[in-house]
Coordinates of C-alpha atoms in Angstrom, one line a residue:
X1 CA 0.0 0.0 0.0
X2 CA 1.3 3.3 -1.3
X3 CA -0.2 6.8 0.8
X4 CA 0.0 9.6 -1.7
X5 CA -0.4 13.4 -0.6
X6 CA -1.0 15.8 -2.9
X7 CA -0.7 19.6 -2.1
X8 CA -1.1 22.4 -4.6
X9 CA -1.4 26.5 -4.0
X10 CA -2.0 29.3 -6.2
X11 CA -0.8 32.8 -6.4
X12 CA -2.7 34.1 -3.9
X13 CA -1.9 31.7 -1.4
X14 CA -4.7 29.8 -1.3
X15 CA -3.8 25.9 -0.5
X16 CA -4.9 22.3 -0.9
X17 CA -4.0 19.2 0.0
X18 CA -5.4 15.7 -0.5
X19 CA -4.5 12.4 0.1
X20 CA -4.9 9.2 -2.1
X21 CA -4.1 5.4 -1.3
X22 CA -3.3 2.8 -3.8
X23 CA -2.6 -0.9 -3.0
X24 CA -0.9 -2.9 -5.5
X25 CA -2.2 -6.3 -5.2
X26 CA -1.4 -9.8 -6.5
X27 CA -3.6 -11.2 -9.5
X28 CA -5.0 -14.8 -9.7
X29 CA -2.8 -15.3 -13.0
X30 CA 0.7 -14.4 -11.0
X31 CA -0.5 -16.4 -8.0
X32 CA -1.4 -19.6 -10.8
X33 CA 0.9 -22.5 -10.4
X34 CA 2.3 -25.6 -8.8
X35 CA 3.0 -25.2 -5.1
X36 CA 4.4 -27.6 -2.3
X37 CA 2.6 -27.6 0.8
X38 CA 3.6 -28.1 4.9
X39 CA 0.0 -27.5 6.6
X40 CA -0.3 -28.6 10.2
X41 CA -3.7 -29.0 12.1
X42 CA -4.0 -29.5 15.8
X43 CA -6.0 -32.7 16.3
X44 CA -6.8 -34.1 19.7
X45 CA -4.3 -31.7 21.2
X46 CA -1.8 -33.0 18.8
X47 CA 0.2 -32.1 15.9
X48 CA -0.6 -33.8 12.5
X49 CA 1.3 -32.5 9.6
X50 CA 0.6 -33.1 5.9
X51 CA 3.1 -32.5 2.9
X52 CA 1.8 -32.4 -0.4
X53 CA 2.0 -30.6 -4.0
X54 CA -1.3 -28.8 -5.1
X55 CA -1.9 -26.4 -8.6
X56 CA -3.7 -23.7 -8.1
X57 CA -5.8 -21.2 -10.9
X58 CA -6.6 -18.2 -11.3
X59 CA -10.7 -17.4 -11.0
X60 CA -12.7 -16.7 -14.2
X61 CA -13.9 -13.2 -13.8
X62 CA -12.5 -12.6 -10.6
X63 CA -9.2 -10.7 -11.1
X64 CA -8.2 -11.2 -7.8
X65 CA -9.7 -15.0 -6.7
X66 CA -7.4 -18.2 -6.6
X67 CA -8.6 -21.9 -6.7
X68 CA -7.4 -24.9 -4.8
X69 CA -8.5 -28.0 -5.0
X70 CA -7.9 -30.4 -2.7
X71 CA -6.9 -27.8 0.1
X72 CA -5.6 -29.0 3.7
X73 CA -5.1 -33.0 1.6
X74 CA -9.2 -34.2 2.8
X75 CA -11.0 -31.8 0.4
X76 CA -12.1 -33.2 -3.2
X77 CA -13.8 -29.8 -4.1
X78 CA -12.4 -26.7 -4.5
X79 CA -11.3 -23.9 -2.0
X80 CA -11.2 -20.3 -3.3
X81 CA -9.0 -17.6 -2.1
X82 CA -9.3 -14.0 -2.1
X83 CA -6.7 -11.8 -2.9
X84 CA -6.1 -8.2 -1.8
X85 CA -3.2 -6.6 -2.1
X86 CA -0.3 -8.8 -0.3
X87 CA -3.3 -10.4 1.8
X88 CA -5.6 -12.7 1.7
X89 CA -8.9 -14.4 3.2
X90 CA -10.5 -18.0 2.7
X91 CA -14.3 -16.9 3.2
X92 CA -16.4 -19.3 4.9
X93 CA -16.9 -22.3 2.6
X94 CA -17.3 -25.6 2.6
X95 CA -15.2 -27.2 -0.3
X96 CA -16.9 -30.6 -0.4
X97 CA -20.3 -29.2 -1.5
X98 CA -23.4 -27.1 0.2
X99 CA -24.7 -30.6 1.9
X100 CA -20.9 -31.2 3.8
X101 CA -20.4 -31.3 7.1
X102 CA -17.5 -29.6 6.9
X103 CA -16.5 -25.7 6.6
X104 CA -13.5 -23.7 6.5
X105 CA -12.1 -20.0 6.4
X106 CA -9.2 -18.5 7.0
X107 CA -6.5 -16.0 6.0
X108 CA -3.0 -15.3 5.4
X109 CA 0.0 -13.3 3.6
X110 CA 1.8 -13.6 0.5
X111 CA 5.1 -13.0 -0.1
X112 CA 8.1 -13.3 -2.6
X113 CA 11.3 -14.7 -1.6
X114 CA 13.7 -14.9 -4.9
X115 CA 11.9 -16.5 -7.2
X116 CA 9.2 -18.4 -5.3
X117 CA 5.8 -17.2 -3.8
X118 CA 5.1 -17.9 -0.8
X119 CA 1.8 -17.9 1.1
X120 CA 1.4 -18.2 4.8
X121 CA -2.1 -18.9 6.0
X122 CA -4.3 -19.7 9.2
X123 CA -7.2 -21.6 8.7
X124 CA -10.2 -23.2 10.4
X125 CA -12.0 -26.8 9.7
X126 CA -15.3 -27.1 11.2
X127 CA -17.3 -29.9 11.7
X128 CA -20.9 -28.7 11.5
X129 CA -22.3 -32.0 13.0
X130 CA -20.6 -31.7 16.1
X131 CA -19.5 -28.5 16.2
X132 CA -15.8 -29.0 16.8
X133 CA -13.0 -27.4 15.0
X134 CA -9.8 -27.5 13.9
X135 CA -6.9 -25.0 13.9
X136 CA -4.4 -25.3 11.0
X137 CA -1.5 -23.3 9.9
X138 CA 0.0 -23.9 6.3
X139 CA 2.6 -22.7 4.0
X140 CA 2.5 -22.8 0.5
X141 CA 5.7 -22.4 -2.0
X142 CA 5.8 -22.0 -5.3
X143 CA 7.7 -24.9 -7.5

């Protein structure tokens, strides 16, 4: 995010200043691609990590929207991100269909690092049936 202030004044001293904010945010086609994954979820007070590769896509007609399927290695639908800027959220969803017991959202950062993009998110699993849920952290790098 960029804060720009603008002041101009005339001849007769009269002044004005205004201010103007631009973000410069990620697009789904840079964020598109192959990433490897490390997400860990805390389950029964435990630790239960998960390495795997997933591709994500940019959204049609949504500049700034990202699709993963597969998300968190127990989802066969797809998970959608939204992108603002160098942060994003994982709105309530639930990835397996409307009739799922499950639901998720979340949100995170994206960041650069050389050539690899790198997301770091915190996310929540809840099981609608029995109302218990699951904290999980991830990272994603690109490949």
């Amino acid at each position: 995010m960029y804060v720009l202030n603008y002041t101009v004044s005339d001849k007769a001293g009269n002044s004005s200043t205004a201010t103007r904010i631009v973000t410069v945010s990620w697009t789904g086609n840079q964020l598109a691609g192959t990433y490897n994954v490390n997400d860990t979820c805390v389950i029964n007070g435990s630790e239960v990590v998960d390495n795997y590769t997933i591709t994500a896509s940019a959204s049609a007609g949504n500049t700034y929207r990202v699709t993963f399927p597969g998300l968190s290695g127990g989802f066969t639908g797809a998970t959608f991100f939204d992108v603002l800027g160098a942060e994003f959220t994982i709105p309530e969803q639930k990835p397996n269909g409307a009739s799922s017991q499950f639901k998720l959202s979340g949100s995170g950062t994206i960041s650069k690092s050389g050539t690899s993009i790198i997301w770091r998110m915190n996310y929540t699993v809840t099981d609608t049936l029995t109302n218990v849920s699951t904290n999980c952290r991830a990272t994603f790098t690109s490949i």
